[in-house]
Structure formats: structure tokens, C-alpha cells
Amino acid sequence: MAKELHSTNCFNTLIRVAEDCPARSGEEPQLRGGQPTVAVLQFRMISGAPYKYTSDDVVFATSSAGRALDSKAAKKERSLARETFFSRGQACMRASPLGKRFGWGVHADAEGRIAIYAVDSKRYQALARDPDITQTRAMRSKRA
């Protein structure tokens, strides 16, 4: 019996910054102790290739399971690790520090590929006003 896979992908959706996000403009996440954080990894991956990756691609690649794979890992090994990872529900991009702390909205196109836009950018504002795009918010950092 095949395992049920859980996806974090969304389509034609803007994940707006969290209501309690401290950033008033898009801030580039910084290394911590000389090491990249999840925010840094996600920022580099998405900003370096807008609309190339899906949420599942980004969530897996920036997870500890995805980072543990060597870049030379065989496709079968990578596929098995990804299947195992998504056999349980995972936090989606609504839980990403990009929207919770750093002021970046995440837009998913009709095919589920994502790009990020600074909260103070004209493109973010246009997407936020578009009635044809599903609007949601990044998760709050603190309880209301």
C-alpha cells in the first residue's frame, strides 16, 4: 500500500506577511554564527530563481533531511528521502521566517511555483489587491 503524501504546495495564492511581522520592508536574512539559517537558505533559493521551485521543493531542500543529502545523491535516494519526508505533514511557507520576520510575501502561481516580494514593493501591493488571487497570511509569531 502506497503512503499518502502531504503537500505544502498552494496555487494562485499570495502569502502576505504576518500581522505581527516587525519588518516594514523586505530584509535579507543574515547568517547566524557563520552558518545559514532556514530563512537564509529559503531566501537564496527563491530569490535566485523566482517561479522555478514549488513550496514542496523549497521546504524539502531547506529541511534537515534535504540538507543531509549530498549534492551527488542519486535521484532514487533523493526521491526516497523526499517521499519519506512528505509521508507526514510538514509546515508550509506560511510558517517560513521570510513572511513572519523578514517582510517577504510568497506568491504561488497557477502551477504552484513560488517567488518572493518585499512587503513595500509595488508588485506585492498589486498582488495583495488582486481579487483573482487567494489571500492568506504568514503565521503570527505571537498569540493574539
CSV table of N, CA, C and O in Angstrom, one decimal, residues 8 15-22 27 29 37-46 55 58-59 62 90-107 114-116 137-141:
chain,number,residue,atom,x,y,z
A,8,THR,N,2.8,20.8,0.6
A,8,THR,CA,2.7,22.1,1.1
A,8,THR,C,2.4,23.1,0.0
A,8,THR,O,2.3,24.3,0.2
A,15,ILE,N,0.9,34.6,0.0
A,15,ILE,CA,1.0,34.5,1.5
A,15,ILE,C,1.6,35.8,1.9
A,15,ILE,O,2.8,36.1,1.7
A,16,ARG,N,0.7,36.7,2.4
A,16,ARG,CA,1.1,38.0,2.9
A,16,ARG,C,1.9,37.9,4.2
A,16,ARG,O,1.8,36.9,4.9
A,17,VAL,N,2.7,39.0,4.5
A,17,VAL,CA,3.5,38.9,5.7
A,17,VAL,C,2.5,38.9,6.9
A,17,VAL,O,1.4,39.3,6.9
A,18,ALA,N,3.1,38.3,8.0
A,18,ALA,CA,2.3,38.1,9.2
A,18,ALA,C,1.9,39.5,9.8
A,18,ALA,O,2.6,40.5,9.6
A,19,GLU,N,0.8,39.5,10.5
A,19,GLU,CA,0.3,40.7,11.0
A,19,GLU,C,1.2,41.3,12.1
A,19,GLU,O,1.3,42.5,12.2
A,20,ASP,N,2.0,40.5,12.7
A,20,ASP,CA,3.0,40.9,13.7
A,20,ASP,C,4.4,41.0,13.2
A,20,ASP,O,5.4,41.0,14.0
A,21,CYS,N,4.6,41.0,11.9
A,21,CYS,CA,5.9,41.0,11.3
A,21,CYS,C,6.6,42.3,11.7
A,21,CYS,O,6.0,43.4,11.4
A,22,PRO,N,7.8,42.3,12.2
A,22,PRO,CA,8.4,43.6,12.6
A,22,PRO,C,9.0,44.3,11.4
A,22,PRO,O,9.3,45.5,11.5
A,27,GLU,N,13.7,42.4,4.2
A,27,GLU,CA,15.1,42.4,4.7
A,27,GLU,C,15.7,41.0,4.4
A,27,GLU,O,15.1,40.0,4.5
A,29,PRO,N,17.7,37.9,5.1
A,29,PRO,CA,18.2,37.2,6.3
A,29,PRO,C,19.7,37.1,6.3
A,29,PRO,O,20.3,37.0,5.3
A,37,THR,N,20.8,30.1,8.1
A,37,THR,CA,19.6,29.6,8.8
A,37,THR,C,18.6,29.2,7.7
A,37,THR,O,18.9,29.3,6.5
A,38,VAL,N,17.5,28.6,8.1
A,38,VAL,CA,16.5,28.2,7.2
A,38,VAL,C,16.0,29.4,6.4
A,38,VAL,O,15.8,29.3,5.2
A,39,ALA,N,15.9,30.6,7.0
A,39,ALA,CA,15.5,31.8,6.3
A,39,ALA,C,16.5,32.2,5.2
A,39,ALA,O,16.1,32.5,4.1
A,40,VAL,N,17.8,32.1,5.5
A,40,VAL,CA,18.8,32.4,4.5
A,40,VAL,C,18.7,31.4,3.4
A,40,VAL,O,18.8,31.8,2.2
A,41,LEU,N,18.6,30.1,3.7
A,41,LEU,CA,18.5,29.1,2.6
A,41,LEU,C,17.3,29.3,1.7
A,41,LEU,O,17.4,29.2,0.5
A,42,GLN,N,16.1,29.6,2.4
A,42,GLN,CA,14.9,29.8,1.6
A,42,GLN,C,15.0,31.1,0.7
A,42,GLN,O,14.7,31.1,-0.4
A,43,PHE,N,15.6,32.1,1.3
A,43,PHE,CA,15.7,33.4,0.6
A,43,PHE,C,16.6,33.2,-0.6
A,43,PHE,O,16.3,33.6,-1.7
A,44,ARG,N,17.8,32.6,-0.4
A,44,ARG,CA,18.7,32.3,-1.6
A,44,ARG,C,18.1,31.5,-2.7
A,44,ARG,O,18.2,31.8,-3.8
A,45,MET,N,17.4,30.4,-2.3
A,45,MET,CA,16.8,29.5,-3.2
A,45,MET,C,15.7,30.2,-4.0
A,45,MET,O,15.7,30.1,-5.3
A,46,ILE,N,14.8,30.9,-3.4
A,46,ILE,CA,13.6,31.5,-4.1
A,46,ILE,C,14.0,32.8,-4.8
A,46,ILE,O,13.7,33.0,-6.0
A,55,SER,N,6.6,25.1,-3.4
A,55,SER,CA,6.8,25.2,-2.0
A,55,SER,C,7.4,23.8,-1.5
A,55,SER,O,8.3,23.8,-0.6
A,58,VAL,N,11.2,23.8,-2.0
A,58,VAL,CA,11.9,24.7,-1.0
A,58,VAL,C,11.8,24.1,0.4
A,58,VAL,O,12.9,24.1,1.0
A,59,VAL,N,10.7,23.7,0.8
A,59,VAL,CA,10.6,23.1,2.2
A,59,VAL,C,11.5,21.9,2.3
A,59,VAL,O,12.2,21.8,3.3
A,62,THR,N,15.4,22.9,2.2
A,62,THR,CA,15.9,23.6,3.3
A,62,THR,C,15.6,22.9,4.6
A,62,THR,O,16.0,23.4,5.7
A,90,GLN,N,4.0,18.6,6.8
A,90,GLN,CA,5.1,19.5,7.1
A,90,GLN,C,4.6,20.9,7.1
A,90,GLN,O,3.5,21.2,6.6
A,91,ALA,N,5.3,21.8,7.8
A,91,ALA,CA,4.9,23.2,7.8
A,91,ALA,C,5.1,23.8,6.4
A,91,ALA,O,6.1,23.5,5.8
A,92,CYS,N,4.1,24.6,6.0
A,92,CYS,CA,4.2,25.2,4.7
A,92,CYS,C,4.9,26.5,4.8
A,92,CYS,O,5.4,26.9,5.8
A,93,MET,N,4.9,27.2,3.7
A,93,MET,CA,5.6,28.5,3.6
A,93,MET,C,4.9,29.6,4.5
A,93,MET,O,5.5,30.6,4.7
A,94,ARG,N,3.7,29.3,5.0
A,94,ARG,CA,3.1,30.2,5.9
A,94,ARG,C,3.9,30.3,7.2
A,94,ARG,O,3.8,31.3,7.9
A,95,ALA,N,4.6,29.2,7.5
A,95,ALA,CA,5.4,29.2,8.7
A,95,ALA,C,6.9,29.6,8.5
A,95,ALA,O,7.7,29.7,9.4
A,96,SER,N,7.2,30.0,7.3
A,96,SER,CA,8.5,30.5,6.9
A,96,SER,C,8.9,31.8,7.6
A,96,SER,O,8.1,32.7,7.7
A,97,PRO,N,10.1,31.9,8.1
A,97,PRO,CA,10.6,33.1,8.7
A,97,PRO,C,10.6,34.3,7.7
A,97,PRO,O,10.6,35.5,8.1
A,98,LEU,N,10.5,34.0,6.4
A,98,LEU,CA,10.5,35.1,5.4
A,98,LEU,C,9.3,36.0,5.6
A,98,LEU,O,9.4,37.2,5.5
A,99,GLY,N,8.1,35.4,5.8
A,99,GLY,CA,6.9,36.1,6.0
A,99,GLY,C,6.6,36.5,7.4
A,99,GLY,O,5.9,37.4,7.7
A,100,LYS,N,7.2,35.8,8.4
A,100,LYS,CA,6.9,36.0,9.8
A,100,LYS,C,7.9,37.1,10.4
A,100,LYS,O,7.4,37.9,11.2
A,101,ARG,N,9.1,37.2,9.9
A,101,ARG,CA,10.1,38.1,10.5
A,101,ARG,C,10.7,39.1,9.5
A,101,ARG,O,11.1,40.2,9.9
A,102,PHE,N,10.9,38.6,8.2
A,102,PHE,CA,11.8,39.4,7.3
A,102,PHE,C,11.0,40.3,6.3
A,102,PHE,O,11.6,40.9,5.5
A,103,GLY,N,9.7,40.2,6.3
A,103,GLY,CA,8.9,41.1,5.4
A,103,GLY,C,8.8,40.7,4.0
A,103,GLY,O,8.7,41.6,3.1
A,104,TRP,N,8.8,39.4,3.7
A,104,TRP,CA,8.6,38.9,2.3
A,104,TRP,C,7.3,38.2,2.1
A,104,TRP,O,7.0,37.3,2.9
A,105,GLY,N,6.6,38.6,1.1
A,105,GLY,CA,5.4,37.8,0.8
A,105,GLY,C,5.7,36.7,-0.2
A,105,GLY,O,6.7,36.9,-1.0
A,106,VAL,N,5.0,35.6,-0.2
A,106,VAL,CA,5.3,34.5,-1.1
A,106,VAL,C,4.1,34.3,-2.0
A,106,VAL,O,3.0,34.1,-1.6
A,107,HIS,N,4.4,34.5,-3.3
A,107,HIS,CA,3.4,34.3,-4.3
A,107,HIS,C,3.6,33.0,-5.0
A,107,HIS,O,4.7,32.6,-5.5
A,114,ILE,N,6.8,29.3,-6.8
A,114,ILE,CA,6.8,30.4,-5.9
A,114,ILE,C,7.9,31.5,-6.2
A,114,ILE,O,9.0,31.1,-6.7
A,115,ALA,N,7.6,32.7,-5.8
A,115,ALA,CA,8.5,33.8,-5.8
A,115,ALA,C,8.3,34.7,-4.6
A,115,ALA,O,7.2,34.5,-4.0
A,116,ILE,N,9.2,35.5,-4.2
A,116,ILE,CA,9.0,36.3,-3.0
A,116,ILE,C,9.1,37.8,-3.5
A,116,ILE,O,9.8,38.2,-4.4
A,137,ARG,N,-2.3,34.8,5.1
A,137,ARG,CA,-1.2,35.5,5.9
A,137,ARG,C,-0.2,34.4,6.4
A,137,ARG,O,-0.6,33.3,6.7
A,138,ALA,N,1.0,34.9,6.5
A,138,ALA,CA,2.0,34.1,7.2
A,138,ALA,C,1.6,34.0,8.7
A,138,ALA,O,0.8,34.8,9.2
A,139,MET,N,2.0,32.9,9.3
A,139,MET,CA,1.6,32.7,10.7
A,139,MET,C,2.2,33.7,11.6
A,139,MET,O,3.3,34.2,11.4
A,140,ARG,N,1.4,34.1,12.6
A,140,ARG,CA,1.9,35.1,13.6
A,140,ARG,C,3.0,34.4,14.5
A,140,ARG,O,3.0,33.2,14.7
A,141,SER,N,3.9,35.3,14.9
A,141,SER,CA,4.9,34.8,15.8
A,141,SER,C,4.4,34.6,17.3
A,141,SER,O,4.9,33.8,18.0
